[in-house]
PDB file of C-alpha atoms in Angstrom:
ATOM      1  CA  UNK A   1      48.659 120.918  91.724  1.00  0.00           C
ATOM      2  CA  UNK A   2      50.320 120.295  95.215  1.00  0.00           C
ATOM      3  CA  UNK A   3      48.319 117.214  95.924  1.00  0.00           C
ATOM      4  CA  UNK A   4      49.426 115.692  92.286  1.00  0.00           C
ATOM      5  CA  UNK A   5      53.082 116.953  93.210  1.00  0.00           C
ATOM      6  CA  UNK A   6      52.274 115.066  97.012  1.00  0.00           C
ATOM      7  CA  UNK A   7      51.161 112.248  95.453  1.00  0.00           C
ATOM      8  CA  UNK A   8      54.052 112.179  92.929  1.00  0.00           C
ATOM      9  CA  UNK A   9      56.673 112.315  95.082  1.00  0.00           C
ATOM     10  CA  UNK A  10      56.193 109.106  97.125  1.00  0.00           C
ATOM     11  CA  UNK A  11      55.968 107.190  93.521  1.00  0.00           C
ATOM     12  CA  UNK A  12      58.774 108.354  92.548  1.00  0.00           C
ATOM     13  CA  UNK A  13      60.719 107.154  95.671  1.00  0.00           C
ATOM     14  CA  UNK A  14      58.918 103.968  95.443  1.00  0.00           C
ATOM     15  CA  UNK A  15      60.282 103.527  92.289  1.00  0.00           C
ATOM     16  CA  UNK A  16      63.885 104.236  93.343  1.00  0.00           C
ATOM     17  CA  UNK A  17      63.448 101.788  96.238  1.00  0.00           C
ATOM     18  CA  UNK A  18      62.169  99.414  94.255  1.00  0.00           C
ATOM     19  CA  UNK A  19      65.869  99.733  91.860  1.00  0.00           C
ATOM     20  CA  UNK A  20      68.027  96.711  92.370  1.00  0.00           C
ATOM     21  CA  UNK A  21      71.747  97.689  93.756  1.00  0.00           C
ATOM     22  CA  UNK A  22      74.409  97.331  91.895  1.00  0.00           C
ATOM     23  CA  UNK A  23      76.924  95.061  93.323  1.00  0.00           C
ATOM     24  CA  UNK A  24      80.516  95.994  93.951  1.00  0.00           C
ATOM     25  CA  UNK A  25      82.213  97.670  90.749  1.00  0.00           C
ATOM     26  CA  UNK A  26      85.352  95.574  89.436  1.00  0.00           C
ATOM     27  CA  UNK A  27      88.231  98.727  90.165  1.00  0.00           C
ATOM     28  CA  UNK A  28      86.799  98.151  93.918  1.00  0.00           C
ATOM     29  CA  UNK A  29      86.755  94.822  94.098  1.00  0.00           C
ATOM     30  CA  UNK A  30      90.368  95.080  92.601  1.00  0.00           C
ATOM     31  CA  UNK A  31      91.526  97.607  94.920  1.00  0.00           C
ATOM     32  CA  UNK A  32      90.753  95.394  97.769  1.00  0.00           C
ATOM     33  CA  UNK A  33      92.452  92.255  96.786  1.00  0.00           C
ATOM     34  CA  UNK A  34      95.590  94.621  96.290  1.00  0.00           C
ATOM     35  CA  UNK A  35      95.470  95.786  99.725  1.00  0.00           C
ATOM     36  CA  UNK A  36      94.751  92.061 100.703  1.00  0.00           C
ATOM     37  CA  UNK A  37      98.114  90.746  99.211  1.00  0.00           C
ATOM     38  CA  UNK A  38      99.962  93.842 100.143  1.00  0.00           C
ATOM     39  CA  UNK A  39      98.912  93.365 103.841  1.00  0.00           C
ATOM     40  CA  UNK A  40      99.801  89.608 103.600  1.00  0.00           C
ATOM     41  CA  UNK A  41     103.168  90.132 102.476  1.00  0.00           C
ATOM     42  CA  UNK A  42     104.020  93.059 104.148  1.00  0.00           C
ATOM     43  CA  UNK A  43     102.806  91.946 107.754  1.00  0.00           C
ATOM     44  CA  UNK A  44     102.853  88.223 106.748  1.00  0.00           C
ATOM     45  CA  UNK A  45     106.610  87.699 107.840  1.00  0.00           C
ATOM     46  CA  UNK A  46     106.294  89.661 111.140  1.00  0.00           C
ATOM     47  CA  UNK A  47     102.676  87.634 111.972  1.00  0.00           C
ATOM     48  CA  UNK A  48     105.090  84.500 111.453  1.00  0.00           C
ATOM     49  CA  UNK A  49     108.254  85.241 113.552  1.00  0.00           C
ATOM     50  CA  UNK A  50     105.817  86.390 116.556  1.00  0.00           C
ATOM     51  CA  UNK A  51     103.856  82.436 115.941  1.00  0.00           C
ATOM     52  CA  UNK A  52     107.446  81.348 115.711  1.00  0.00           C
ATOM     53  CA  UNK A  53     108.928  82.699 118.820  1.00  0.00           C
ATOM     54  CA  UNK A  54     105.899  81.167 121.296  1.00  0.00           C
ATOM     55  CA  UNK A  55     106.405  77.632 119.780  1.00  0.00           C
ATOM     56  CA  UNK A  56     107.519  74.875 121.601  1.00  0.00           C
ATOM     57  CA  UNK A  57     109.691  72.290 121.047  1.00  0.00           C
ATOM     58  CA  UNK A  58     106.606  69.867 120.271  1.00  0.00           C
ATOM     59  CA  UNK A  59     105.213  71.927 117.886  1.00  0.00           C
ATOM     60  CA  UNK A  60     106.023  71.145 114.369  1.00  0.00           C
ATOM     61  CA  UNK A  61     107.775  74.069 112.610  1.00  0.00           C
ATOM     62  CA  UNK A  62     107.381  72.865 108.721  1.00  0.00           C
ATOM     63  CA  UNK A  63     104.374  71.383 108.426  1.00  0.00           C
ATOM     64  CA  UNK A  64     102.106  72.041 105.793  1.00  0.00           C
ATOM     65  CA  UNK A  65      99.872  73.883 105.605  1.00  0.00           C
ATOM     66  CA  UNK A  66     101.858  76.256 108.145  1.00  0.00           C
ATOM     67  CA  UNK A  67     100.378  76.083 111.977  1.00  0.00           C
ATOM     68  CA  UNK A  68     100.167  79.803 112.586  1.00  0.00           C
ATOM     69  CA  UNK A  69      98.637  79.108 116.198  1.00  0.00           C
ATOM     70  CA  UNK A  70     100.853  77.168 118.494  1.00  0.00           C
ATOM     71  CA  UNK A  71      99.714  74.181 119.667  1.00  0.00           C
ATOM     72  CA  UNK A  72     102.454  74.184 122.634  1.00  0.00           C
ATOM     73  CA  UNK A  73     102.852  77.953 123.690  1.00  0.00           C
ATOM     74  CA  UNK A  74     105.656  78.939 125.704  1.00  0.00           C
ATOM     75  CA  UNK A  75     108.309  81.946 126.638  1.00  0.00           C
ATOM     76  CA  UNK A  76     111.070  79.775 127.086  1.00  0.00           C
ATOM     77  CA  UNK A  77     112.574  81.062 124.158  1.00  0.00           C
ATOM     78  CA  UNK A  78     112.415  84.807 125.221  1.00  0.00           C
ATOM     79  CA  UNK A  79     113.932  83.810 128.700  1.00  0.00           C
ATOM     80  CA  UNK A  80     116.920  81.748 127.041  1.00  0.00           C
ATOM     81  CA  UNK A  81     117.496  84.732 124.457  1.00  0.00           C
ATOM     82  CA  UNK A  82     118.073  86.642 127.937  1.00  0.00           C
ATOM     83  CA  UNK A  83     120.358  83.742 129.546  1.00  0.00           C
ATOM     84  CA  UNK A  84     122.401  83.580 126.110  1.00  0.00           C
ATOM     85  CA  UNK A  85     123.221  87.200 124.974  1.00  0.00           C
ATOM     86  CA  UNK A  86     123.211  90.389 127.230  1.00  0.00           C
ATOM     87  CA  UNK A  87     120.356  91.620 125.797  1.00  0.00           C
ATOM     88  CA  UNK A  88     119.952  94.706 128.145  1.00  0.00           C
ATOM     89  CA  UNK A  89     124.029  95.907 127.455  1.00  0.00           C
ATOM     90  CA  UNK A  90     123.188  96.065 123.546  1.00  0.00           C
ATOM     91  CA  UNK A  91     120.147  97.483 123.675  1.00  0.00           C
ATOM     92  CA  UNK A  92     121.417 100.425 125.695  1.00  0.00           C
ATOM     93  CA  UNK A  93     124.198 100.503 123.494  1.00  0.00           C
ATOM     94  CA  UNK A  94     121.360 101.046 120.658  1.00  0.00           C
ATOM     95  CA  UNK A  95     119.636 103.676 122.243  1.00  0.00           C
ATOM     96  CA  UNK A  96     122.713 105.401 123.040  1.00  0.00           C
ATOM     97  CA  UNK A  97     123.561 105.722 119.098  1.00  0.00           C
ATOM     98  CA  UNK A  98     120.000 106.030 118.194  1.00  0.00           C
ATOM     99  CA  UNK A  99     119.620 109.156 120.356  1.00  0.00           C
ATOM    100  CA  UNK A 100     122.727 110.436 118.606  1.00  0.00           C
ATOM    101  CA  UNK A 101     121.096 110.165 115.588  1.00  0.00           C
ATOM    102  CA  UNK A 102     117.981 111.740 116.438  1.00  0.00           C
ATOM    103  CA  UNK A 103     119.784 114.490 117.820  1.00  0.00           C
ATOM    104  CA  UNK A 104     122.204 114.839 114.867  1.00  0.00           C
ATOM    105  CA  UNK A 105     119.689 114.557 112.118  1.00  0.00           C
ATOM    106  CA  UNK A 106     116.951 116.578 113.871  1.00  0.00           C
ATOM    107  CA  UNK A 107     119.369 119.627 114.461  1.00  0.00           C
ATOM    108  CA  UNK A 108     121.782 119.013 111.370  1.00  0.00           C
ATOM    109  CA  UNK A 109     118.995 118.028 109.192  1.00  0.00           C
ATOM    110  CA  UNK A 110     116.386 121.072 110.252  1.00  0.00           C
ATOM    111  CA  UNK A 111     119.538 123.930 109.766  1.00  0.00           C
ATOM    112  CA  UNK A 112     120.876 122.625 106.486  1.00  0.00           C
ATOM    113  CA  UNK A 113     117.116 122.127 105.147  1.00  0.00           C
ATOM    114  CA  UNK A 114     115.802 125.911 106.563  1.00  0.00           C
ATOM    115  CA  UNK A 115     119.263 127.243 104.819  1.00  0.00           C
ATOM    116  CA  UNK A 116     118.281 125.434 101.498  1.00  0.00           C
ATOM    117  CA  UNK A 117     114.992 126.558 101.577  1.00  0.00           C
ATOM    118  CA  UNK A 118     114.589 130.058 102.703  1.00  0.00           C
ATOM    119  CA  UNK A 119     118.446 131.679 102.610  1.00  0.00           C
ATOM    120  CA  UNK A 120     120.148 132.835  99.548  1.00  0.00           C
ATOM    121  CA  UNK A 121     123.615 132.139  99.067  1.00  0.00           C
ATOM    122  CA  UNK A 122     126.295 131.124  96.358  1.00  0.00           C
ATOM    123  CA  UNK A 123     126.510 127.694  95.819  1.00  0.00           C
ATOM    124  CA  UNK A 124     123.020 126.416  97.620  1.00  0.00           C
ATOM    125  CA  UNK A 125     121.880 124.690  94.099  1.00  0.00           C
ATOM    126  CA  UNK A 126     125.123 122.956  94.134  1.00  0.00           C
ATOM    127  CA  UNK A 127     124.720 121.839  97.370  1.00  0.00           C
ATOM    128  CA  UNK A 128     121.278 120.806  96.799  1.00  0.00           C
ATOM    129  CA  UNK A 129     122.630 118.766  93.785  1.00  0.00           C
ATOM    130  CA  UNK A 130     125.297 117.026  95.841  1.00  0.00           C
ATOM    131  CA  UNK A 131     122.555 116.133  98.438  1.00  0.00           C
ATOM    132  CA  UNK A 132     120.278 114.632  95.795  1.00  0.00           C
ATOM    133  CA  UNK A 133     122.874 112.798  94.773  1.00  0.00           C
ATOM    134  CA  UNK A 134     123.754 111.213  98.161  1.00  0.00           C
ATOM    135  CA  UNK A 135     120.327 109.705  98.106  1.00  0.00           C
ATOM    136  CA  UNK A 136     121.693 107.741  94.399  1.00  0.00           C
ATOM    137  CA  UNK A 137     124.526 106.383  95.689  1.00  0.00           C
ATOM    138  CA  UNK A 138     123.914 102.564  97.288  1.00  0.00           C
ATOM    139  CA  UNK A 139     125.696 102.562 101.002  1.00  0.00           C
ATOM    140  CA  UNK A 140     127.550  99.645 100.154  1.00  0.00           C
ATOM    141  CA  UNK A 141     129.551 101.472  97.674  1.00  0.00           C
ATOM    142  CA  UNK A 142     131.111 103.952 100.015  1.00  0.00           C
ATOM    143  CA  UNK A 143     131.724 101.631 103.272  1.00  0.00           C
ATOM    144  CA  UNK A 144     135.541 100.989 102.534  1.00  0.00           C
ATOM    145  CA  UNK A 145     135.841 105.064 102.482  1.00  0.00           C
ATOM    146  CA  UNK A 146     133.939 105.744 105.585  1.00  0.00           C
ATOM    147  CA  UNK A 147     135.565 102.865 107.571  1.00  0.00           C
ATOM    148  CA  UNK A 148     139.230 104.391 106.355  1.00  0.00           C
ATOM    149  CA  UNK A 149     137.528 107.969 107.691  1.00  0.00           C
ATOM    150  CA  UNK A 150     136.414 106.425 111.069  1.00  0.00           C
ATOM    151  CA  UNK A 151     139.487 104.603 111.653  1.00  0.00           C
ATOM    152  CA  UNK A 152     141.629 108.275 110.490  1.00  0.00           C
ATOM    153  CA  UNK A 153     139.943 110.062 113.595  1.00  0.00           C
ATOM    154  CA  UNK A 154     140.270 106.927 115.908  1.00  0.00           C
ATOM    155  CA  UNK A 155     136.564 106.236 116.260  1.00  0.00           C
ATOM    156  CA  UNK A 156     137.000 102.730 115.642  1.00  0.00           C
ATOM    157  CA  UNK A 157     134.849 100.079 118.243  1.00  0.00           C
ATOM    158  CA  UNK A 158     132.540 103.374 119.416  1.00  0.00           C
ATOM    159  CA  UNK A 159     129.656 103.971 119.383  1.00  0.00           C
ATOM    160  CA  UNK A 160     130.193 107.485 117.975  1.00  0.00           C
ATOM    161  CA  UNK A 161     132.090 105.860 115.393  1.00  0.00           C
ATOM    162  CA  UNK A 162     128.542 103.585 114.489  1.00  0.00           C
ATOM    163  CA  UNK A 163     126.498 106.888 114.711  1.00  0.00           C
ATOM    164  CA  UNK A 164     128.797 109.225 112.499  1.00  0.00           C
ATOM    165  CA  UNK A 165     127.916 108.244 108.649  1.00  0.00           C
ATOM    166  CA  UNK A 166     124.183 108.757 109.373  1.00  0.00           C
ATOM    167  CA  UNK A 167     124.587 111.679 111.695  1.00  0.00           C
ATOM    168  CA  UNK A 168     122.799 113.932 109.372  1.00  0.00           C
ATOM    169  CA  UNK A 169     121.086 111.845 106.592  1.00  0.00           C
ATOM    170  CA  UNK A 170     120.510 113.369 102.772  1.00  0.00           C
ATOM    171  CA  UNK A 171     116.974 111.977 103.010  1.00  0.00           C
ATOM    172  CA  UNK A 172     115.666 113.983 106.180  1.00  0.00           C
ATOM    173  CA  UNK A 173     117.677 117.024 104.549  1.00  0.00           C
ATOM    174  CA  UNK A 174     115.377 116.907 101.659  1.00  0.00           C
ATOM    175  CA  UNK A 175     112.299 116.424 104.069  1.00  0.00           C
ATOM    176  CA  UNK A 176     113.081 119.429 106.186  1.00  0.00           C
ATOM    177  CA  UNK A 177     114.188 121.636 103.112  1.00  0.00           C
ATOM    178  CA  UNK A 178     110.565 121.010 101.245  1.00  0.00           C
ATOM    179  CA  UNK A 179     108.872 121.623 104.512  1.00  0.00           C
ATOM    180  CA  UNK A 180     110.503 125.224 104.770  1.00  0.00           C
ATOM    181  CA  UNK A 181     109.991 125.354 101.216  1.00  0.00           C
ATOM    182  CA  UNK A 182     106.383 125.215 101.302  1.00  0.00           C
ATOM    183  CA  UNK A 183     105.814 127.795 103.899  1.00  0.00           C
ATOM    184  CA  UNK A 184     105.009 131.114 102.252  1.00  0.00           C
ATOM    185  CA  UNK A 185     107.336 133.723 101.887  1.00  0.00           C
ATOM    186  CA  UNK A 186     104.955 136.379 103.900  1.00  0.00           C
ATOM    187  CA  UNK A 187     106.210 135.184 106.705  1.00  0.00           C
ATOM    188  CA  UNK A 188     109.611 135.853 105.959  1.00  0.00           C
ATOM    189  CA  UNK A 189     108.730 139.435 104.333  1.00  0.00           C
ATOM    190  CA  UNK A 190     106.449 140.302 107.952  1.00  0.00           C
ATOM    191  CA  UNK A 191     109.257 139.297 110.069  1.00  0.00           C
ATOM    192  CA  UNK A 192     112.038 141.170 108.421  1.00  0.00           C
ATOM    193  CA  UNK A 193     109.862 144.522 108.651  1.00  0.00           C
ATOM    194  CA  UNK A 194     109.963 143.741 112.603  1.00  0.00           C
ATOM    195  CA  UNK A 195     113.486 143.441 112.214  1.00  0.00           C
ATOM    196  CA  UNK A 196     113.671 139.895 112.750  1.00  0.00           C
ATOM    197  CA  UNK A 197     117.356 138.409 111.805  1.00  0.00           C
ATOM    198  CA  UNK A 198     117.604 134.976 110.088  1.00  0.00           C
ATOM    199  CA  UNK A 199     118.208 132.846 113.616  1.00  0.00           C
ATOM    200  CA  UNK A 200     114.970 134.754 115.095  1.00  0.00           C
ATOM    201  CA  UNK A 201     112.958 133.922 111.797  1.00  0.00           C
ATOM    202  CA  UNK A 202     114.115 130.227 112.178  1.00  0.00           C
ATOM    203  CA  UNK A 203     113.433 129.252 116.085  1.00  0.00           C
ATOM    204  CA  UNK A 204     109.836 131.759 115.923  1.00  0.00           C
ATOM    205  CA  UNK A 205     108.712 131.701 112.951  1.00  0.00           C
ATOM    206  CA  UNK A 206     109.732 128.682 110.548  1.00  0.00           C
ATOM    207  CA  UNK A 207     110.491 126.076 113.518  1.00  0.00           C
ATOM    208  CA  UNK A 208     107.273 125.829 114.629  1.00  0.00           C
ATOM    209  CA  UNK A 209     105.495 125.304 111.438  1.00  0.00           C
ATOM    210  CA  UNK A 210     107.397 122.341 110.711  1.00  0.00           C
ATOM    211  CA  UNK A 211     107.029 120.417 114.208  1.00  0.00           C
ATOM    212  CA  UNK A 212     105.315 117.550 112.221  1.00  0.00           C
ATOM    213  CA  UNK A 213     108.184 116.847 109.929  1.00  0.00           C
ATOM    214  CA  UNK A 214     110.347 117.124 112.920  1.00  0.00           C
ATOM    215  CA  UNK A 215     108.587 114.209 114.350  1.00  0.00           C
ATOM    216  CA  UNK A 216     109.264 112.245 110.651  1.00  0.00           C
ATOM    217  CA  UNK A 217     113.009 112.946 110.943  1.00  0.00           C
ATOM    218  CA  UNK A 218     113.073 111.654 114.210  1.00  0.00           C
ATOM    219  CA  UNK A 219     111.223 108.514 113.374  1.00  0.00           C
ATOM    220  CA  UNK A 220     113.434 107.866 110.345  1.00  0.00           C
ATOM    221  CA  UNK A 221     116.555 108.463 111.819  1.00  0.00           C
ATOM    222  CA  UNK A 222     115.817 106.139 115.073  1.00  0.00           C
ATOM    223  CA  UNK A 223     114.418 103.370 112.820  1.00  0.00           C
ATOM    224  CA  UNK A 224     117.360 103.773 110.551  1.00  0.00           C
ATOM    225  CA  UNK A 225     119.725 103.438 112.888  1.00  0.00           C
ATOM    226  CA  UNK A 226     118.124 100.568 115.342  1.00  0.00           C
ATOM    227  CA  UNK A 227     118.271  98.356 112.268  1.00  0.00           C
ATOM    228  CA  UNK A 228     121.630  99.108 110.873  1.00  0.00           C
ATOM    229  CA  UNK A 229     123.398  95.724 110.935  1.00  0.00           C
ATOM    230  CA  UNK A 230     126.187  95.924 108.354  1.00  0.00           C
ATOM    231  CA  UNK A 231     127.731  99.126 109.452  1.00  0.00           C
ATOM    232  CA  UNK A 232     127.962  98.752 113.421  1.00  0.00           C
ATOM    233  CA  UNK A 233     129.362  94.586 112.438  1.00  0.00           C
ATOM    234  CA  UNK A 234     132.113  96.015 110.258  1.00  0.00           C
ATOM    235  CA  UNK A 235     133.249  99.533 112.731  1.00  0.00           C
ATOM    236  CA  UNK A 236     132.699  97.258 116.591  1.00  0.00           C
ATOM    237  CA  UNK A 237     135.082  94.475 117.706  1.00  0.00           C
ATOM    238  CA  UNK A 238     133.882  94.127 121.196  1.00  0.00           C
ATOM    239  CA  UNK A 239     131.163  92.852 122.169  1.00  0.00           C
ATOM    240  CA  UNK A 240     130.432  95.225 124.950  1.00  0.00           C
ATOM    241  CA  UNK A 241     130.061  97.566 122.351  1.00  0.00           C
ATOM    242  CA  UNK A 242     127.630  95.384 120.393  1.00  0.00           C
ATOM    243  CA  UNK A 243     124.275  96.960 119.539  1.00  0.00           C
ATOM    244  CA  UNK A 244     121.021  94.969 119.438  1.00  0.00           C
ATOM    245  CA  UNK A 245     121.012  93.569 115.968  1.00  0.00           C
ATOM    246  CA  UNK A 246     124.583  92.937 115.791  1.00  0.00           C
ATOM    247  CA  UNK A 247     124.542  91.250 119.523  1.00  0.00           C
ATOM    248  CA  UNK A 248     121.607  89.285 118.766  1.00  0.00           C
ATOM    249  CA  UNK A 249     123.215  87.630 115.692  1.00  0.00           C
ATOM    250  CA  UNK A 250     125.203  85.438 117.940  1.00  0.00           C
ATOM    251  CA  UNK A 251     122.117  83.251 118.596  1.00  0.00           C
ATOM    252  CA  UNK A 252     123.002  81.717 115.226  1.00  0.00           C
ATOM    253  CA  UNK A 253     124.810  78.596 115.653  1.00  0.00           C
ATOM    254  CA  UNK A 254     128.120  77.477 113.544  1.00  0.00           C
ATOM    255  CA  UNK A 255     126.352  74.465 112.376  1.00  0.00           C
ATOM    256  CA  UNK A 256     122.734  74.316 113.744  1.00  0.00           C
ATOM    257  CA  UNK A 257     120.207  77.308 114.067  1.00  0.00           C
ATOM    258  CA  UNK A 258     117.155  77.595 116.369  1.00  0.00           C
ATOM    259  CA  UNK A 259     114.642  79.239 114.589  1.00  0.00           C
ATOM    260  CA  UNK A 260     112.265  79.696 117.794  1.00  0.00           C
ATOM    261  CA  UNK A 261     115.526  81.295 119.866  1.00  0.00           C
ATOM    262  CA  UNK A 262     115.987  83.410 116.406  1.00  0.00           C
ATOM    263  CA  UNK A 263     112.309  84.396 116.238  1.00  0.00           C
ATOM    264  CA  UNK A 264     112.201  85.862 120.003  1.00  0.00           C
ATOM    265  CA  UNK A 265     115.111  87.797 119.357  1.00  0.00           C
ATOM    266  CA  UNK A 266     113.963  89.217 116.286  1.00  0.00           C
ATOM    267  CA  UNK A 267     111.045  90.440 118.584  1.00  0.00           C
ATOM    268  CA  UNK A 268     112.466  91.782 121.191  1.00  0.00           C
ATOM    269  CA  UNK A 269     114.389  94.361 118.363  1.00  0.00           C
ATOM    270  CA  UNK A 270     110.926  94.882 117.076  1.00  0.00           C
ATOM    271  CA  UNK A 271     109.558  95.946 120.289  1.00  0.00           C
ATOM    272  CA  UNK A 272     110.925  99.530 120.887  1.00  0.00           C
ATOM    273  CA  UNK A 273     110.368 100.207 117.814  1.00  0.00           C
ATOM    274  CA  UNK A 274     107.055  99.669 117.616  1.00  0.00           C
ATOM    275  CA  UNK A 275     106.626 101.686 121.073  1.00  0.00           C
ATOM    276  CA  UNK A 276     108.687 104.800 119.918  1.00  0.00           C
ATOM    277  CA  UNK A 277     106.504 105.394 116.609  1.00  0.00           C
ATOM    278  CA  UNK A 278     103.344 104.286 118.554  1.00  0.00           C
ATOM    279  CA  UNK A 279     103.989 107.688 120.855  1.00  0.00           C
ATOM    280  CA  UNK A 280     105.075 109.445 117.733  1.00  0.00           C
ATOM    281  CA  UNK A 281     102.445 108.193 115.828  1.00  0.00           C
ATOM    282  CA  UNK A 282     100.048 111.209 115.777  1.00  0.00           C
ATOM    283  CA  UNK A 283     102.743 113.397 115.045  1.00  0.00           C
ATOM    284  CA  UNK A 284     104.150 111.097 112.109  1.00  0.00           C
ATOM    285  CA  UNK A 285     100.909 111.381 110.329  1.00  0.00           C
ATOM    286  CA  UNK A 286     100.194 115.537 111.028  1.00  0.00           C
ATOM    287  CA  UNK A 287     103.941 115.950 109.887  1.00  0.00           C
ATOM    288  CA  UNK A 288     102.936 113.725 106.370  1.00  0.00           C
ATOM    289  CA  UNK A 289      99.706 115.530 105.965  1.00  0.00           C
ATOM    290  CA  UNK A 290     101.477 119.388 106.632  1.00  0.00           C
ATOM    291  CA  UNK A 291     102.998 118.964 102.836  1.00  0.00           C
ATOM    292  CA  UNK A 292     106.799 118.042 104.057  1.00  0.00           C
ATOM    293  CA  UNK A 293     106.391 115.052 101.644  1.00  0.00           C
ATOM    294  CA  UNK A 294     106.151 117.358  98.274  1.00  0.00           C
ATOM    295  CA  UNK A 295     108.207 118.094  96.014  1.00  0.00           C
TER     296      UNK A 295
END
């Protein structure tokens, strides 16, 4: 009985060897021509301004099909970005306000979202309610209002002045409150039979279980506030005061543009932020995986 079993046995894989495969099913080959386009037009734009800002002047810049590799490379266009605008004053300038925002929104941001989350007091759904509804209100709406605020408390042309509307943002209140949210109430029970008061129960016990969506409120709120435009153009007058992506929008002529000089520029804004969520990037993730996210 073995031996027929033995000799069974390698039949039966011969037979499942001999099966054709079945090629690729239609959802997956779907799937991937989804991610195809979306990676095309998400990262198609930036893959173009980086082939713009090494072309020469020989190189033609609208020909067809599009020359993605320069023919002509160069840095000549990063060096006269440098000669034309003070590059290094506005980016300081930028990561002076985008500190302020980190700051602001990780400290605001983390207290308001623990008290939403885990302390019980009159009014929180009402508060919760007017946060929510922050996030449904379009910025442009309310810019007249916060510019009359700003100039009321003399902030005008500052850079504290640039920083203050996004100080603490509704969105990374919402993060931080579902992260406390989803941590279970045990903790809170075993910590109030040590006698633990609510500031002790915050900085040892909830703080540290929400380090990951920390790291996503400090990613949001430097990204947020390196590419503001609108706001810092409408609250700073002098150009000392100019950050990056306001300074950098003097390289557009009256008349004439120069989409190489434009290009460069547009990289050289890129650049720290690609470098701050590259060393954050490990953390970004662990903070999206640890549930902050949910609803």
């Amino acid at each position: 009985m073995t031996a027929l079993q033995d000799h069974a046995a390698p039949t039966s894989n011969a037979k499942k060897s001999r099966r054709p495969r079945r090629g690729p099913v239609p959802a997956t080959i779907a799937r991937y021509v989804a991610l195809t386009l979306m990676v095309v037009v998400l990262a198609g734009p930036l893959v173009w301004q980086l082939s713009l800002s090494f072309k020469g002047e020989s190189d033609d810049l609208y020909a067809r099909p599009p020359q993605l590799l320069p023919s002509d490379p160069t840095l000549q266009n990063y060096s006269d970005v440098l000669d034309r605008v003070p590059v290094l004053q506005y980016v300081l300038n930028s990561a002076i306000v985008a500190l302020m925002a980190i700051v602001g929104n990780v400290v605001g941001a983390t207290l308001a979202g623990y008290a939403l989350a885990r302390l019980r007091f009159r009014g929180r759904r009402i508060a919760l309610g007017v946060i929510v509804a922050a996030l449904l209100i379009p910025v442009e709406t309310v810019l007249i209002s916060q510019f009359l605020v700003v100039r009321g408390l003399g902030l005008t042309n500052t850079l504290l002045g640039v920083v203050l509307p996004t100080v603490i943002a509704a969105l990374n209140v919402l993060l931080m409150r579902n992260a406390f949210a989803s941590l279970p109430d045990e903790l809170d029970q075993a910590a109030l039979v040590d006698g633990a008061n609510a500031w002790q129960r915050f900085f040892h016990i909830a703080v540290p279980q929400v380090k990951g969506v920390i790291t996503v409120v400090a990613i949001f709120a430097f990204v947020g506030s390196w590419n503001d435009f609108l706001w810092p153009l409408i609250v700073l007058s002098d150009e000392t005061n100019f950050t990056l992506t306001v300074g950098l929008n003097r390289l557009r002529g009256t008349f004439t543009d120069d989409p190489q000089l434009i290009a460069a520029g547009t990289i050289i804004a890129l650049i720290p932020i690609v470098v701050f969520f590259a060393a954050l990037q490990r953390f970004f993730f662990k903070g999206l995986e640890s549930g902050g996210l949910k609803g």
